[in-house]
């Protein structure tokens, strides 16, 4: 079946502009995670959605970052007033539910470049 | 706080040689450890998890709670093993993954 998809695959924007990144999880997966990977760094957790529960936003680096998810489907990550330090690959992952040893399946990522 | 350390950024071995990718972690509770792999131009994918105690593509990893380590090993490396390897820890109520910075393994012919 189809895996996790993300769009766009690449995004170049100017400092100060807003960007929106999209994630389509695997159908039936209730848990969805966003991570960020800056050059030379490991992946950093940003935000987590589980079904209709309130999201865990503890990893969002600033109030310029927000994310939404409609039910158990598509999620969008929005970065307002982008800064150069926001340049990174943004990865989305989904799993059947958030639980022990549940495999997270990753999308291909969106490479964001802020000029 | 959760922390994962992969001390080697780069590791280069010859085909047929043994390989060990190191991973140490810090976590106050009972962690779950994973190895993820990213081959060239492919997405990040799960290689193995400690709870399964399985061997995948000839790789094994043993959780050593005394040394807080979860090193990845393979007795005879193959060229197709060349990839970026990430050690990850899952803990807490949301089961988010905390990743190390990764080790780029190159297996030379």
PDB file of C-alpha atoms in Angstrom:
ATOM      1  CA  UNK A   1       0.000   0.000   0.000  1.00  0.00           C
ATOM      2  CA  UNK A   2       0.954   3.650  -0.161  1.00  0.00           C
ATOM      3  CA  UNK A   3       3.352   4.919   2.435  1.00  0.00           C
ATOM      4  CA  UNK A   4       3.505   8.298   4.127  1.00  0.00           C
ATOM      5  CA  UNK A   5       3.621  11.103   1.584  1.00  0.00           C
ATOM      6  CA  UNK A   6       4.754  14.683   2.018  1.00  0.00           C
ATOM      7  CA  UNK A   7       4.521  17.768  -0.142  1.00  0.00           C
ATOM      8  CA  UNK A   8       6.243  19.713  -1.439  1.00  0.00           C
ATOM      9  CA  UNK A   9       9.467  17.742  -1.657  1.00  0.00           C
ATOM     10  CA  UNK A  10      11.462  20.968  -1.831  1.00  0.00           C
ATOM     11  CA  UNK A  11      10.559  24.493  -0.814  1.00  0.00           C
ATOM     12  CA  UNK A  12      12.685  27.592  -1.190  1.00  0.00           C
ATOM     13  CA  UNK A  13      11.366  30.724   0.439  1.00  0.00           C
ATOM     14  CA  UNK A  14      12.512  34.155   1.473  1.00  0.00           C
ATOM     15  CA  UNK A  15      13.079  35.151   5.051  1.00  0.00           C
ATOM     16  CA  UNK A  16       9.903  36.497   6.598  1.00  0.00           C
ATOM     17  CA  UNK A  17       7.489  34.538   4.421  1.00  0.00           C
ATOM     18  CA  UNK A  18       5.082  31.903   5.726  1.00  0.00           C
ATOM     19  CA  UNK A  19       5.267  28.281   4.542  1.00  0.00           C
ATOM     20  CA  UNK A  20       2.925  25.334   4.829  1.00  0.00           C
ATOM     21  CA  UNK A  21       4.095  21.727   4.679  1.00  0.00           C
ATOM     22  CA  UNK A  22       1.725  18.821   4.174  1.00  0.00           C
ATOM     23  CA  UNK A  23       1.764  15.219   5.375  1.00  0.00           C
ATOM     24  CA  UNK A  24      -0.524  12.366   4.321  1.00  0.00           C
ATOM     25  CA  UNK A  25      -0.153   9.486   6.786  1.00  0.00           C
ATOM     26  CA  UNK A  26      -0.779   5.838   6.063  1.00  0.00           C
ATOM     27  CA  UNK A  27      -4.513   5.165   6.078  1.00  0.00           C
ATOM     28  CA  UNK A  28      -5.682   3.890   9.463  1.00  0.00           C
ATOM     29  CA  UNK A  29      -2.698   5.240  11.374  1.00  0.00           C
ATOM     30  CA  UNK A  30      -3.922   7.209  14.349  1.00  0.00           C
ATOM     31  CA  UNK A  31      -0.577   8.580  15.532  1.00  0.00           C
ATOM     32  CA  UNK A  32       1.297  11.223  13.542  1.00  0.00           C
ATOM     33  CA  UNK A  33       4.621  12.870  14.358  1.00  0.00           C
ATOM     34  CA  UNK A  34       6.575  15.770  12.875  1.00  0.00           C
ATOM     35  CA  UNK A  35      10.361  15.885  13.175  1.00  0.00           C
ATOM     36  CA  UNK A  36      12.978  18.317  11.939  1.00  0.00           C
ATOM     37  CA  UNK A  37      16.506  17.503  10.809  1.00  0.00           C
ATOM     38  CA  UNK A  38      18.959  20.339  10.492  1.00  0.00           C
ATOM     39  CA  UNK A  39      22.226  19.806   8.641  1.00  0.00           C
ATOM     40  CA  UNK A  40      24.562  17.531  10.581  1.00  0.00           C
ATOM     41  CA  UNK A  41      22.049  16.978  13.354  1.00  0.00           C
ATOM     42  CA  UNK A  42      19.792  14.159  14.390  1.00  0.00           C
ATOM     43  CA  UNK A  43      16.049  14.335  14.058  1.00  0.00           C
ATOM     44  CA  UNK A  44      14.300  16.588  16.564  1.00  0.00           C
ATOM     45  CA  UNK A  45      10.739  15.911  17.663  1.00  0.00           C
ATOM     46  CA  UNK A  46       8.352  18.794  16.974  1.00  0.00           C
ATOM     47  CA  UNK A  47       4.743  17.736  17.552  1.00  0.00           C
ATOM     48  CA  UNK A  48       2.596  14.623  17.988  1.00  0.00           C
ATOM     49  CA  UNK A  49      -1.065  13.889  17.209  1.00  0.00           C
ATOM     50  CA  UNK A  50      -2.997  10.867  18.479  1.00  0.00           C
ATOM     51  CA  UNK A  51      -6.560  10.507  17.245  1.00  0.00           C
ATOM     52  CA  UNK A  52      -8.769  13.274  18.577  1.00  0.00           C
ATOM     53  CA  UNK A  53      -6.640  13.930  21.669  1.00  0.00           C
ATOM     54  CA  UNK A  54      -4.996  17.304  22.215  1.00  0.00           C
ATOM     55  CA  UNK A  55      -1.653  17.361  20.371  1.00  0.00           C
ATOM     56  CA  UNK A  56       1.663  17.296  22.195  1.00  0.00           C
ATOM     57  CA  UNK A  57       3.362  20.501  21.068  1.00  0.00           C
ATOM     58  CA  UNK A  58       6.285  20.265  23.470  1.00  0.00           C
ATOM     59  CA  UNK A  59       8.901  20.103  20.702  1.00  0.00           C
ATOM     60  CA  UNK A  60       7.861  23.186  18.758  1.00  0.00           C
ATOM     61  CA  UNK A  61      10.834  25.583  18.867  1.00  0.00           C
ATOM     62  CA  UNK A  62       8.844  28.824  18.843  1.00  0.00           C
ATOM     63  CA  UNK A  63       5.344  30.239  18.482  1.00  0.00           C
ATOM     64  CA  UNK A  64       6.037  30.760  14.788  1.00  0.00           C
ATOM     65  CA  UNK A  65       5.503  27.004  14.394  1.00  0.00           C
ATOM     66  CA  UNK A  66       2.045  25.453  14.431  1.00  0.00           C
ATOM     67  CA  UNK A  67       0.453  22.285  13.141  1.00  0.00           C
ATOM     68  CA  UNK A  68      -3.007  20.952  12.540  1.00  0.00           C
ATOM     69  CA  UNK A  69      -4.495  17.584  11.835  1.00  0.00           C
ATOM     70  CA  UNK A  70      -8.032  16.876  10.759  1.00  0.00           C
ATOM     71  CA  UNK A  71      -9.201  13.699  12.450  1.00  0.00           C
ATOM     72  CA  UNK A  72      -6.883  10.882  11.488  1.00  0.00           C
ATOM     73  CA  UNK A  73      -5.946  12.232   8.086  1.00  0.00           C
ATOM     74  CA  UNK A  74      -3.805  14.969   6.624  1.00  0.00           C
ATOM     75  CA  UNK A  75      -1.610  17.176   8.767  1.00  0.00           C
ATOM     76  CA  UNK A  76      -0.124  20.563   7.922  1.00  0.00           C
ATOM     77  CA  UNK A  77       2.870  22.184   9.582  1.00  0.00           C
ATOM     78  CA  UNK A  78       2.948  25.959   9.253  1.00  0.00           C
ATOM     79  CA  UNK A  79       5.968  28.145   9.858  1.00  0.00           C
ATOM     80  CA  UNK A  80       5.260  31.847  10.018  1.00  0.00           C
ATOM     81  CA  UNK A  81       7.802  34.591   9.335  1.00  0.00           C
ATOM     82  CA  UNK A  82      10.468  32.064   8.388  1.00  0.00           C
ATOM     83  CA  UNK A  83      14.051  32.577   9.534  1.00  0.00           C
ATOM     84  CA  UNK A  84      17.251  31.171   8.058  1.00  0.00           C
ATOM     85  CA  UNK A  85      17.637  28.828  11.028  1.00  0.00           C
ATOM     86  CA  UNK A  86      14.365  27.153   9.983  1.00  0.00           C
ATOM     87  CA  UNK A  87      16.183  25.654   6.982  1.00  0.00           C
ATOM     88  CA  UNK A  88      16.012  21.901   7.467  1.00  0.00           C
ATOM     89  CA  UNK A  89      14.380  18.709   6.274  1.00  0.00           C
ATOM     90  CA  UNK A  90      10.964  18.303   7.855  1.00  0.00           C
ATOM     91  CA  UNK A  91       9.915  14.687   8.280  1.00  0.00           C
ATOM     92  CA  UNK A  92       6.510  13.295   9.040  1.00  0.00           C
ATOM     93  CA  UNK A  93       5.931   9.822  10.480  1.00  0.00           C
ATOM     94  CA  UNK A  94       2.821   7.825  11.299  1.00  0.00           C
ATOM     95  CA  UNK A  95       2.133   4.682  13.299  1.00  0.00           C
ATOM     96  CA  UNK A  96      -0.943   2.566  13.988  1.00  0.00           C
ATOM     97  CA  UNK A  97      -1.103   4.114  17.437  1.00  0.00           C
ATOM     98  CA  UNK A  98       1.380   5.531  19.917  1.00  0.00           C
ATOM     99  CA  UNK A  99       2.471   2.541  21.908  1.00  0.00           C
ATOM    100  CA  UNK A 100       5.361   0.296  22.875  1.00  0.00           C
ATOM    101  CA  UNK A 101       7.474  -0.838  19.963  1.00  0.00           C
ATOM    102  CA  UNK A 102       5.060   0.559  17.425  1.00  0.00           C
ATOM    103  CA  UNK A 103       6.982   1.211  14.251  1.00  0.00           C
ATOM    104  CA  UNK A 104       6.919   4.742  12.961  1.00  0.00           C
ATOM    105  CA  UNK A 105       6.812   4.929   9.165  1.00  0.00           C
ATOM    106  CA  UNK A 106       8.515   7.965   7.715  1.00  0.00           C
ATOM    107  CA  UNK A 107       7.717  10.084   4.710  1.00  0.00           C
ATOM    108  CA  UNK A 108      10.354  11.294   2.249  1.00  0.00           C
ATOM    109  CA  UNK A 109      10.561  14.698   3.892  1.00  0.00           C
ATOM    110  CA  UNK A 110      10.286  18.303   2.745  1.00  0.00           C
ATOM    111  CA  UNK A 111      13.558  20.152   2.318  1.00  0.00           C
ATOM    112  CA  UNK A 112      12.999  23.770   3.332  1.00  0.00           C
ATOM    113  CA  UNK A 113      15.525  26.428   2.392  1.00  0.00           C
ATOM    114  CA  UNK A 114      15.079  29.939   3.741  1.00  0.00           C
ATOM    115  CA  UNK A 115      17.133  32.535   1.882  1.00  0.00           C
TER     116      UNK A 115
ATOM    117  CA  UNK B   1      15.527  13.830  29.804  1.00  0.00           C
ATOM    118  CA  UNK B   2      16.099  11.456  26.910  1.00  0.00           C
ATOM    119  CA  UNK B   3      19.423  11.514  25.114  1.00  0.00           C
ATOM    120  CA  UNK B   4      21.065   9.330  22.473  1.00  0.00           C
ATOM    121  CA  UNK B   5      24.742   9.547  21.601  1.00  0.00           C
ATOM    122  CA  UNK B   6      26.384   8.099  18.513  1.00  0.00           C
ATOM    123  CA  UNK B   7      30.057   8.921  18.929  1.00  0.00           C
ATOM    124  CA  UNK B   8      31.131   8.174  15.357  1.00  0.00           C
ATOM    125  CA  UNK B   9      29.984  10.453  12.553  1.00  0.00           C
ATOM    126  CA  UNK B  10      31.735   8.356   9.933  1.00  0.00           C
ATOM    127  CA  UNK B  11      32.741   4.701   9.852  1.00  0.00           C
ATOM    128  CA  UNK B  12      34.535   3.059   6.976  1.00  0.00           C
ATOM    129  CA  UNK B  13      35.232  -0.685   6.692  1.00  0.00           C
ATOM    130  CA  UNK B  14      36.122  -3.147   3.977  1.00  0.00           C
ATOM    131  CA  UNK B  15      33.687  -5.704   2.628  1.00  0.00           C
ATOM    132  CA  UNK B  16      33.726  -8.840   4.763  1.00  0.00           C
ATOM    133  CA  UNK B  17      35.052  -7.066   7.841  1.00  0.00           C
ATOM    134  CA  UNK B  18      33.081  -6.904  11.083  1.00  0.00           C
ATOM    135  CA  UNK B  19      31.305  -3.669  11.838  1.00  0.00           C
ATOM    136  CA  UNK B  20      30.035  -2.141  15.070  1.00  0.00           C
ATOM    137  CA  UNK B  21      28.114   1.113  15.251  1.00  0.00           C
ATOM    138  CA  UNK B  22      28.045   2.504  18.750  1.00  0.00           C
ATOM    139  CA  UNK B  23      25.041   3.930  20.541  1.00  0.00           C
ATOM    140  CA  UNK B  24      24.726   5.077  24.152  1.00  0.00           C
ATOM    141  CA  UNK B  25      21.597   6.445  25.741  1.00  0.00           C
ATOM    142  CA  UNK B  26      20.401   8.311  28.788  1.00  0.00           C
ATOM    143  CA  UNK B  27      16.887   7.776  30.103  1.00  0.00           C
ATOM    144  CA  UNK B  28      15.491   7.527  33.605  1.00  0.00           C
ATOM    145  CA  UNK B  29      12.762   5.007  32.825  1.00  0.00           C
ATOM    146  CA  UNK B  30      12.666   1.759  30.898  1.00  0.00           C
ATOM    147  CA  UNK B  31      13.582   2.655  27.322  1.00  0.00           C
ATOM    148  CA  UNK B  32      12.802   1.093  24.016  1.00  0.00           C
ATOM    149  CA  UNK B  33      15.682   1.258  21.568  1.00  0.00           C
ATOM    150  CA  UNK B  34      15.622   1.160  17.803  1.00  0.00           C
ATOM    151  CA  UNK B  35      18.004   1.345  14.879  1.00  0.00           C
ATOM    152  CA  UNK B  36      16.774   3.191  11.796  1.00  0.00           C
ATOM    153  CA  UNK B  37      18.603   3.195   8.461  1.00  0.00           C
ATOM    154  CA  UNK B  38      18.530   5.534   5.495  1.00  0.00           C
ATOM    155  CA  UNK B  39      19.965   4.240   2.243  1.00  0.00           C
ATOM    156  CA  UNK B  40      20.944   6.692  -0.488  1.00  0.00           C
ATOM    157  CA  UNK B  41      17.871   8.438  -1.934  1.00  0.00           C
ATOM    158  CA  UNK B  42      15.497   6.409   0.207  1.00  0.00           C
ATOM    159  CA  UNK B  43      13.412   7.319   3.201  1.00  0.00           C
ATOM    160  CA  UNK B  44      14.243   6.538   6.783  1.00  0.00           C
ATOM    161  CA  UNK B  45      13.154   3.028   7.721  1.00  0.00           C
ATOM    162  CA  UNK B  46      13.235   0.802  10.762  1.00  0.00           C
ATOM    163  CA  UNK B  47      16.078  -1.723  10.822  1.00  0.00           C
ATOM    164  CA  UNK B  48      15.494  -3.391  14.148  1.00  0.00           C
ATOM    165  CA  UNK B  49      14.132  -2.883  17.653  1.00  0.00           C
ATOM    166  CA  UNK B  50      15.595  -4.275  20.850  1.00  0.00           C
ATOM    167  CA  UNK B  51      12.380  -5.865  22.036  1.00  0.00           C
ATOM    168  CA  UNK B  52      12.231  -8.144  18.997  1.00  0.00           C
ATOM    169  CA  UNK B  53      15.673  -9.637  19.606  1.00  0.00           C
ATOM    170  CA  UNK B  54      15.858 -10.430  15.915  1.00  0.00           C
ATOM    171  CA  UNK B  55      18.559 -10.285  13.278  1.00  0.00           C
ATOM    172  CA  UNK B  56      17.768  -8.173  10.235  1.00  0.00           C
ATOM    173  CA  UNK B  57      20.048  -8.248   7.179  1.00  0.00           C
ATOM    174  CA  UNK B  58      22.650  -9.899   9.407  1.00  0.00           C
ATOM    175  CA  UNK B  59      22.588  -7.050  11.930  1.00  0.00           C
ATOM    176  CA  UNK B  60      22.006  -7.566  15.638  1.00  0.00           C
ATOM    177  CA  UNK B  61      21.879  -5.208  18.592  1.00  0.00           C
ATOM    178  CA  UNK B  62      21.804  -6.028  22.285  1.00  0.00           C
ATOM    179  CA  UNK B  63      20.488  -3.695  24.921  1.00  0.00           C
ATOM    180  CA  UNK B  64      23.004  -3.410  27.761  1.00  0.00           C
ATOM    181  CA  UNK B  65      21.259  -1.603  30.595  1.00  0.00           C
ATOM    182  CA  UNK B  66      24.376  -1.604  32.772  1.00  0.00           C
ATOM    183  CA  UNK B  67      26.382   0.259  30.163  1.00  0.00           C
ATOM    184  CA  UNK B  68      23.310   2.053  28.735  1.00  0.00           C
ATOM    185  CA  UNK B  69      24.325   0.955  25.268  1.00  0.00           C
ATOM    186  CA  UNK B  70      22.651  -0.490  22.194  1.00  0.00           C
ATOM    187  CA  UNK B  71      25.460  -1.089  19.727  1.00  0.00           C
ATOM    188  CA  UNK B  72      24.663  -2.394  16.235  1.00  0.00           C
ATOM    189  CA  UNK B  73      26.827  -5.229  14.960  1.00  0.00           C
ATOM    190  CA  UNK B  74      27.340  -7.281  11.846  1.00  0.00           C
ATOM    191  CA  UNK B  75      30.064  -9.919  11.521  1.00  0.00           C
ATOM    192  CA  UNK B  76      30.661  -9.516   7.774  1.00  0.00           C
ATOM    193  CA  UNK B  77      29.829  -6.163   6.199  1.00  0.00           C
ATOM    194  CA  UNK B  78      28.497  -5.970   2.644  1.00  0.00           C
ATOM    195  CA  UNK B  79      28.707  -3.053   0.198  1.00  0.00           C
ATOM    196  CA  UNK B  80      24.926  -2.710   0.257  1.00  0.00           C
ATOM    197  CA  UNK B  81      25.134  -1.950   3.980  1.00  0.00           C
ATOM    198  CA  UNK B  82      26.528   1.481   3.142  1.00  0.00           C
ATOM    199  CA  UNK B  83      23.996   3.940   4.554  1.00  0.00           C
ATOM    200  CA  UNK B  84      23.253   6.384   7.349  1.00  0.00           C
ATOM    201  CA  UNK B  85      22.347   4.650  10.615  1.00  0.00           C
ATOM    202  CA  UNK B  86      20.418   6.300  13.427  1.00  0.00           C
ATOM    203  CA  UNK B  87      19.956   4.977  16.920  1.00  0.00           C
ATOM    204  CA  UNK B  88      16.680   6.068  18.527  1.00  0.00           C
ATOM    205  CA  UNK B  89      15.030   5.843  21.919  1.00  0.00           C
ATOM    206  CA  UNK B  90      11.307   5.820  22.620  1.00  0.00           C
ATOM    207  CA  UNK B  91       9.907   6.784  25.973  1.00  0.00           C
ATOM    208  CA  UNK B  92       7.232   8.809  27.654  1.00  0.00           C
ATOM    209  CA  UNK B  93       3.515   8.873  27.086  1.00  0.00           C
ATOM    210  CA  UNK B  94       3.690   9.978  23.475  1.00  0.00           C
ATOM    211  CA  UNK B  95       6.319   7.451  22.400  1.00  0.00           C
ATOM    212  CA  UNK B  96       8.163  10.093  20.438  1.00  0.00           C
ATOM    213  CA  UNK B  97      11.554   9.055  19.136  1.00  0.00           C
ATOM    214  CA  UNK B  98      14.745  10.718  20.311  1.00  0.00           C
ATOM    215  CA  UNK B  99      17.460  10.226  17.717  1.00  0.00           C
ATOM    216  CA  UNK B 100      21.215  10.264  17.770  1.00  0.00           C
ATOM    217  CA  UNK B 101      23.028  12.324  15.140  1.00  0.00           C
ATOM    218  CA  UNK B 102      23.692   9.291  13.005  1.00  0.00           C
ATOM    219  CA  UNK B 103      26.695   7.368  11.714  1.00  0.00           C
ATOM    220  CA  UNK B 104      27.485   7.212   8.017  1.00  0.00           C
ATOM    221  CA  UNK B 105      28.743   3.717   7.257  1.00  0.00           C
ATOM    222  CA  UNK B 106      30.758   3.145   4.115  1.00  0.00           C
ATOM    223  CA  UNK B 107      31.650  -0.397   3.120  1.00  0.00           C
ATOM    224  CA  UNK B 108      34.477  -0.425   0.617  1.00  0.00           C
ATOM    225  CA  UNK B 109      34.951  -3.205  -1.946  1.00  0.00           C
TER     226      UNK B 109
END
